[in-house]
Amino acid sequence: MSPLNASDLALASASASDSVSAASASSSSAMQKVTVLGATGSIGEGTFAVLRQHPERFVVHGMAAKGNVDKILPLITEFKPKRVALFDAAAAAQLRERLDSDATLAALHVDVLAGESGVVALSGDGEADIVVGAIVGAAGLPPLLAAIKTGCRICLANKEALVMSGKLFFDLAYQYHSTVVPVDSEHSAIFQCLPPSEQVCMGRCDLAGVGVREILLTGSGGPFRDCPLETLTTVTPQMAINHPVWSMGPKISVDSATMMNKALEFIEARYLFNATPEQVKVIVHPQSVIHSMVSYVDGAVLAQLGQPDMKTPIAHALVYPERITTPVSPLDFTKVSALTFKEPEYKRYPCLFMGIEASKLGQASTTALNAANEVAVAAFLAGRISFLGIAEVVEHVLSKISGSSAYELPEIMAIDNQSRSLASAFIDAK
Ligand code: NAD
Ligand code: MG
């Protein structure tokens, strides 16, 4: 029943039995090998900040990214991974050259892989105890499925993977005894507010059975939470990526502004915690101090609070059920202003409404929603469509894709491709 794998249990018991010193608890026998997918991004950066504080505990096995050679070179120099995969083949060739032309770097003998197949080969090589899934978008799905099949622990930031394939994802996690721990701050909070019996069965929780009334999924409402609706026509990409609380990559920042991020998180929560649509309620909480809550049938509500800093949920996912230090300072309650909450306005956030409805229809619809949104956000960031145009693209694609269920990866990828073509054609015709 418990999907905790052997290395998790060894790590937990190593620390529990160690009353002598912290140093021996993290001796080389307990050293965990980590592969970071999305190494050059915002979550990747947060992951390395946590790993950097615990060199006695973690060693980096692999790094994967799209193609930013200048950003990955210093990471290679510092963390000395055995393997690096770049999606962009030309960038991978350039990286090989740069590594070979520097005696110190050449001495590391880094194995450089290229293309999607290289990223998948790295994540599925079975060498890592922990794979951090932090590639943005649908591109993160195939490498994550490959990693699950090695039975490693998955620290899951890439919510799009679950939106596309939540059912298959957890079926494979069970089949291969892979532990899945959420990194998304809201889902990390919910995870921490659930009883231990449910924490070890992500994807198969029995919420009603443990007395959960509902999950309260909080969201800041983004930068346009309070502006007059008519001013949304003038939103520029720069305005949209300036999130008031969190510092994140450009795609998720735009998703936060449209609240598509909360729609994706609603779907993510349903798969992670095996929740019905009625068991997840979205609440706007502008201060983002409470990261989400679980409401129980006896009237108790458990919440997880903290600074809006992803290093806390990243560290939690890396070492659960233990705790380790991070560079994040604790909350100073004397400096916390009033905590406020309100219902989301669907008129302001049509993407949130469409996401919740798509989730009721099934995985074909959520895959279409995700693909249409990725194309629309890229077009918005490139100045090709307006901010309000994002929801129009998503609505158009959803109207063309039937809501039947999809399960296997080829079927999911076919719907993803079809939705991208529909979205691109709609944008071209505008
Ligand atoms: P980002 O844009 O900062 O970084 C994305 C990373 O993915 C980069 O390293 C990029 O090189 C890599 N990448 C992109 N396409 C790739 C491809 N085809 N192959 C290999 N690598 C590729 O994004 P981010 O903000 O770090 O978000 C990453 C994921 O984590 C997203 O799914 C996001 O929804 C999720 N997430 C992020 C945050 C946050 O605070 N940033 C919070 C919760 C969840
Ligand atoms: Mg989140």
PDB file of C-alpha atoms in Angstrom, residues 202-348:
ATOM      1  CA  MET A 202      -0.599  10.362  -3.269  1.00  0.00           C
ATOM      2  CA  GLY A 203      -3.046   9.725  -6.087  1.00  0.00           C
ATOM      3  CA  ARG A 204      -5.120   7.346  -3.955  1.00  0.00           C
ATOM      4  CA  CYS A 205      -6.063   9.341  -0.850  1.00  0.00           C
ATOM      5  CA  ASP A 206      -9.362   8.599   0.843  1.00  0.00           C
ATOM      6  CA  LEU A 207     -10.246  12.141   1.870  1.00  0.00           C
ATOM      7  CA  ALA A 208     -13.732  11.375   3.197  1.00  0.00           C
ATOM      8  CA  GLY A 209     -12.369   8.339   5.022  1.00  0.00           C
ATOM      9  CA  VAL A 210     -10.001  10.500   7.086  1.00  0.00           C
ATOM     10  CA  GLY A 211     -12.643  13.149   7.811  1.00  0.00           C
ATOM     11  CA  VAL A 212     -11.709  15.796   5.250  1.00  0.00           C
ATOM     12  CA  ARG A 213     -14.639  18.081   4.433  1.00  0.00           C
ATOM     13  CA  GLU A 214     -12.815  20.038   1.738  1.00  0.00           C
ATOM     14  CA  ILE A 215      -9.485  21.306   0.534  1.00  0.00           C
ATOM     15  CA  LEU A 216      -9.177  25.100   0.523  1.00  0.00           C
ATOM     16  CA  LEU A 217      -6.844  25.986  -2.337  1.00  0.00           C
ATOM     17  CA  THR A 218      -5.624  29.564  -1.922  1.00  0.00           C
ATOM     18  CA  GLY A 219      -4.336  31.901  -4.604  1.00  0.00           C
ATOM     19  CA  SER A 220      -3.161  35.512  -4.506  1.00  0.00           C
ATOM     20  CA  GLY A 221      -5.420  36.556  -7.393  1.00  0.00           C
ATOM     21  CA  GLY A 222      -2.384  37.902  -9.280  1.00  0.00           C
ATOM     22  CA  PRO A 223      -1.461  41.499 -10.088  1.00  0.00           C
ATOM     23  CA  PHE A 224      -4.889  42.443 -11.536  1.00  0.00           C
ATOM     24  CA  ARG A 225      -7.000  41.279  -8.608  1.00  0.00           C
ATOM     25  CA  ASP A 226      -8.352  44.716  -7.775  1.00  0.00           C
ATOM     26  CA  CYS A 227      -8.095  46.707 -11.011  1.00  0.00           C
ATOM     27  CA  PRO A 228     -11.278  47.771 -12.843  1.00  0.00           C
ATOM     28  CA  LEU A 229     -12.268  45.030 -15.313  1.00  0.00           C
ATOM     29  CA  GLU A 230     -12.179  47.420 -18.296  1.00  0.00           C
ATOM     30  CA  THR A 231      -8.450  48.117 -17.714  1.00  0.00           C
ATOM     31  CA  LEU A 232      -7.604  44.460 -18.432  1.00  0.00           C
ATOM     32  CA  THR A 233      -7.660  45.346 -22.148  1.00  0.00           C
ATOM     33  CA  THR A 234      -4.451  47.360 -21.655  1.00  0.00           C
ATOM     34  CA  VAL A 235      -2.381  44.727 -19.812  1.00  0.00           C
ATOM     35  CA  THR A 236       1.112  44.265 -21.297  1.00  0.00           C
ATOM     36  CA  PRO A 237       3.393  41.225 -20.856  1.00  0.00           C
ATOM     37  CA  GLN A 238       5.647  43.249 -18.540  1.00  0.00           C
ATOM     38  CA  MET A 239       2.679  44.119 -16.307  1.00  0.00           C
ATOM     39  CA  ALA A 240       1.541  40.491 -16.260  1.00  0.00           C
ATOM     40  CA  ILE A 241       4.875  38.976 -15.258  1.00  0.00           C
ATOM     41  CA  ASN A 242       5.315  41.349 -12.318  1.00  0.00           C
ATOM     42  CA  HIS A 243       3.715  39.126  -9.706  1.00  0.00           C
ATOM     43  CA  PRO A 244       3.005  41.014  -6.463  1.00  0.00           C
ATOM     44  CA  VAL A 245       4.195  38.228  -4.126  1.00  0.00           C
ATOM     45  CA  TRP A 246       5.985  35.326  -5.833  1.00  0.00           C
ATOM     46  CA  SER A 247       9.073  35.458  -8.068  1.00  0.00           C
ATOM     47  CA  MET A 248       8.587  32.854 -10.827  1.00  0.00           C
ATOM     48  CA  GLY A 249       9.242  31.990 -14.472  1.00  0.00           C
ATOM     49  CA  PRO A 250       7.366  34.000 -17.157  1.00  0.00           C
ATOM     50  CA  LYS A 251       4.783  31.340 -18.108  1.00  0.00           C
ATOM     51  CA  ILE A 252       3.566  30.638 -14.571  1.00  0.00           C
ATOM     52  CA  SER A 253       3.567  34.383 -13.841  1.00  0.00           C
ATOM     53  CA  VAL A 254       1.138  35.006 -16.719  1.00  0.00           C
ATOM     54  CA  ASP A 255      -0.878  31.969 -15.553  1.00  0.00           C
ATOM     55  CA  SER A 256      -1.112  33.584 -12.118  1.00  0.00           C
ATOM     56  CA  ALA A 257      -2.423  36.812 -13.634  1.00  0.00           C
ATOM     57  CA  THR A 258      -5.198  34.971 -15.528  1.00  0.00           C
ATOM     58  CA  MET A 259      -5.650  32.512 -12.620  1.00  0.00           C
ATOM     59  CA  MET A 260      -5.132  29.718 -15.162  1.00  0.00           C
ATOM     60  CA  ASN A 261      -2.441  28.739 -12.667  1.00  0.00           C
ATOM     61  CA  LYS A 262      -5.159  28.122 -10.068  1.00  0.00           C
ATOM     62  CA  ALA A 263      -7.180  26.165 -12.628  1.00  0.00           C
ATOM     63  CA  LEU A 264      -4.153  23.947 -13.315  1.00  0.00           C
ATOM     64  CA  GLU A 265      -3.656  23.630  -9.553  1.00  0.00           C
ATOM     65  CA  PHE A 266      -7.303  22.668  -9.066  1.00  0.00           C
ATOM     66  CA  ILE A 267      -6.765  19.808 -11.523  1.00  0.00           C
ATOM     67  CA  GLU A 268      -3.390  18.992  -9.942  1.00  0.00           C
ATOM     68  CA  ALA A 269      -5.035  18.826  -6.496  1.00  0.00           C
ATOM     69  CA  ARG A 270      -7.752  16.521  -7.766  1.00  0.00           C
ATOM     70  CA  TYR A 271      -5.179  14.004  -9.038  1.00  0.00           C
ATOM     71  CA  LEU A 272      -2.720  14.290  -6.155  1.00  0.00           C
ATOM     72  CA  PHE A 273      -5.322  13.942  -3.431  1.00  0.00           C
ATOM     73  CA  ASN A 274      -7.899  11.840  -5.337  1.00  0.00           C
ATOM     74  CA  ALA A 275     -10.469  14.608  -4.786  1.00  0.00           C
ATOM     75  CA  THR A 276     -13.848  15.188  -6.377  1.00  0.00           C
ATOM     76  CA  PRO A 277     -14.497  18.675  -7.822  1.00  0.00           C
ATOM     77  CA  GLU A 278     -16.704  19.373  -4.804  1.00  0.00           C
ATOM     78  CA  GLN A 279     -13.832  18.571  -2.426  1.00  0.00           C
ATOM     79  CA  VAL A 280     -11.630  21.417  -3.727  1.00  0.00           C
ATOM     80  CA  LYS A 281     -12.568  25.065  -3.191  1.00  0.00           C
ATOM     81  CA  VAL A 282     -10.561  27.976  -4.594  1.00  0.00           C
ATOM     82  CA  ILE A 283     -10.200  31.056  -2.356  1.00  0.00           C
ATOM     83  CA  VAL A 284      -8.425  34.320  -3.138  1.00  0.00           C
ATOM     84  CA  HIS A 285      -5.963  35.181  -0.354  1.00  0.00           C
ATOM     85  CA  PRO A 286      -3.924  38.194  -1.509  1.00  0.00           C
ATOM     86  CA  GLN A 287      -1.147  38.031   1.104  1.00  0.00           C
ATOM     87  CA  SER A 288      -0.135  34.420   0.245  1.00  0.00           C
ATOM     88  CA  VAL A 289       0.845  33.802   3.864  1.00  0.00           C
ATOM     89  CA  ILE A 290      -1.435  30.788   4.165  1.00  0.00           C
ATOM     90  CA  HIS A 291      -0.386  28.439   1.379  1.00  0.00           C
ATOM     91  CA  SER A 292      -3.587  26.363   1.514  1.00  0.00           C
ATOM     92  CA  MET A 293      -5.764  24.591   4.076  1.00  0.00           C
ATOM     93  CA  VAL A 294      -7.641  21.392   4.797  1.00  0.00           C
ATOM     94  CA  SER A 295     -11.055  21.639   6.444  1.00  0.00           C
ATOM     95  CA  TYR A 296     -12.205  18.622   8.495  1.00  0.00           C
ATOM     96  CA  VAL A 297     -15.722  17.401   9.354  1.00  0.00           C
ATOM     97  CA  ASP A 298     -15.322  18.235  13.049  1.00  0.00           C
ATOM     98  CA  GLY A 299     -14.911  21.948  12.258  1.00  0.00           C
ATOM     99  CA  ALA A 300     -11.104  22.013  12.485  1.00  0.00           C
ATOM    100  CA  VAL A 301      -9.213  23.731   9.685  1.00  0.00           C
ATOM    101  CA  LEU A 302      -5.481  22.992   9.318  1.00  0.00           C
ATOM    102  CA  ALA A 303      -3.335  25.508   7.453  1.00  0.00           C
ATOM    103  CA  GLN A 304       0.333  25.676   6.461  1.00  0.00           C
ATOM    104  CA  LEU A 305       1.917  29.122   6.635  1.00  0.00           C
ATOM    105  CA  GLY A 306       5.280  30.497   5.639  1.00  0.00           C
ATOM    106  CA  GLN A 307       7.166  33.016   3.552  1.00  0.00           C
ATOM    107  CA  PRO A 308       6.201  32.999  -0.138  1.00  0.00           C
ATOM    108  CA  ASP A 309       9.479  31.264  -1.017  1.00  0.00           C
ATOM    109  CA  MET A 310       9.596  28.018  -3.000  1.00  0.00           C
ATOM    110  CA  LYS A 311      12.732  26.823  -1.193  1.00  0.00           C
ATOM    111  CA  THR A 312      10.546  25.690   1.715  1.00  0.00           C
ATOM    112  CA  PRO A 313       8.318  23.293  -0.289  1.00  0.00           C
ATOM    113  CA  ILE A 314      11.355  22.200  -2.355  1.00  0.00           C
ATOM    114  CA  ALA A 315      13.253  21.234   0.817  1.00  0.00           C
ATOM    115  CA  HIS A 316      10.171  19.499   2.196  1.00  0.00           C
ATOM    116  CA  ALA A 317       9.790  17.413  -0.951  1.00  0.00           C
ATOM    117  CA  LEU A 318      13.495  16.510  -1.039  1.00  0.00           C
ATOM    118  CA  VAL A 319      13.612  15.040   2.468  1.00  0.00           C
ATOM    119  CA  TYR A 320      10.036  14.262   3.560  1.00  0.00           C
ATOM    120  CA  PRO A 321       9.333  12.997   6.218  1.00  0.00           C
ATOM    121  CA  GLU A 322      12.367  14.796   7.635  1.00  0.00           C
ATOM    122  CA  ARG A 323      13.021  18.547   7.776  1.00  0.00           C
ATOM    123  CA  ILE A 324      16.197  20.362   6.803  1.00  0.00           C
ATOM    124  CA  THR A 325      17.302  23.970   6.980  1.00  0.00           C
ATOM    125  CA  THR A 326      16.779  26.349   4.051  1.00  0.00           C
ATOM    126  CA  PRO A 327      17.821  29.971   3.440  1.00  0.00           C
ATOM    127  CA  VAL A 328      14.190  30.965   4.173  1.00  0.00           C
ATOM    128  CA  SER A 329      13.574  32.960   7.347  1.00  0.00           C
ATOM    129  CA  PRO A 330      10.583  32.028   9.510  1.00  0.00           C
ATOM    130  CA  LEU A 331       7.444  34.144   9.404  1.00  0.00           C
ATOM    131  CA  ASP A 332       7.498  37.077  11.785  1.00  0.00           C
ATOM    132  CA  PHE A 333       3.860  37.274  12.872  1.00  0.00           C
ATOM    133  CA  THR A 334       4.320  40.752  14.318  1.00  0.00           C
ATOM    134  CA  LYS A 335       5.026  41.926  10.755  1.00  0.00           C
ATOM    135  CA  VAL A 336       2.194  40.013   9.061  1.00  0.00           C
ATOM    136  CA  SER A 337      -0.609  42.332   8.076  1.00  0.00           C
ATOM    137  CA  ALA A 338      -4.261  41.307   8.083  1.00  0.00           C
ATOM    138  CA  LEU A 339      -5.019  38.024   6.333  1.00  0.00           C
ATOM    139  CA  THR A 340      -7.929  38.482   3.943  1.00  0.00           C
ATOM    140  CA  PHE A 341      -9.959  36.079   1.810  1.00  0.00           C
ATOM    141  CA  LYS A 342     -12.581  36.323  -0.902  1.00  0.00           C
ATOM    142  CA  GLU A 343     -14.373  34.258  -3.520  1.00  0.00           C
ATOM    143  CA  PRO A 344     -12.771  34.400  -6.986  1.00  0.00           C
ATOM    144  CA  GLU A 345     -14.737  36.418  -9.573  1.00  0.00           C
ATOM    145  CA  TYR A 346     -15.186  34.243 -12.647  1.00  0.00           C
ATOM    146  CA  LYS A 347     -15.803  37.350 -14.789  1.00  0.00           C
ATOM    147  CA  ARG A 348     -12.291  38.518 -13.982  1.00  0.00           C
TER     148      ARG A 348
END
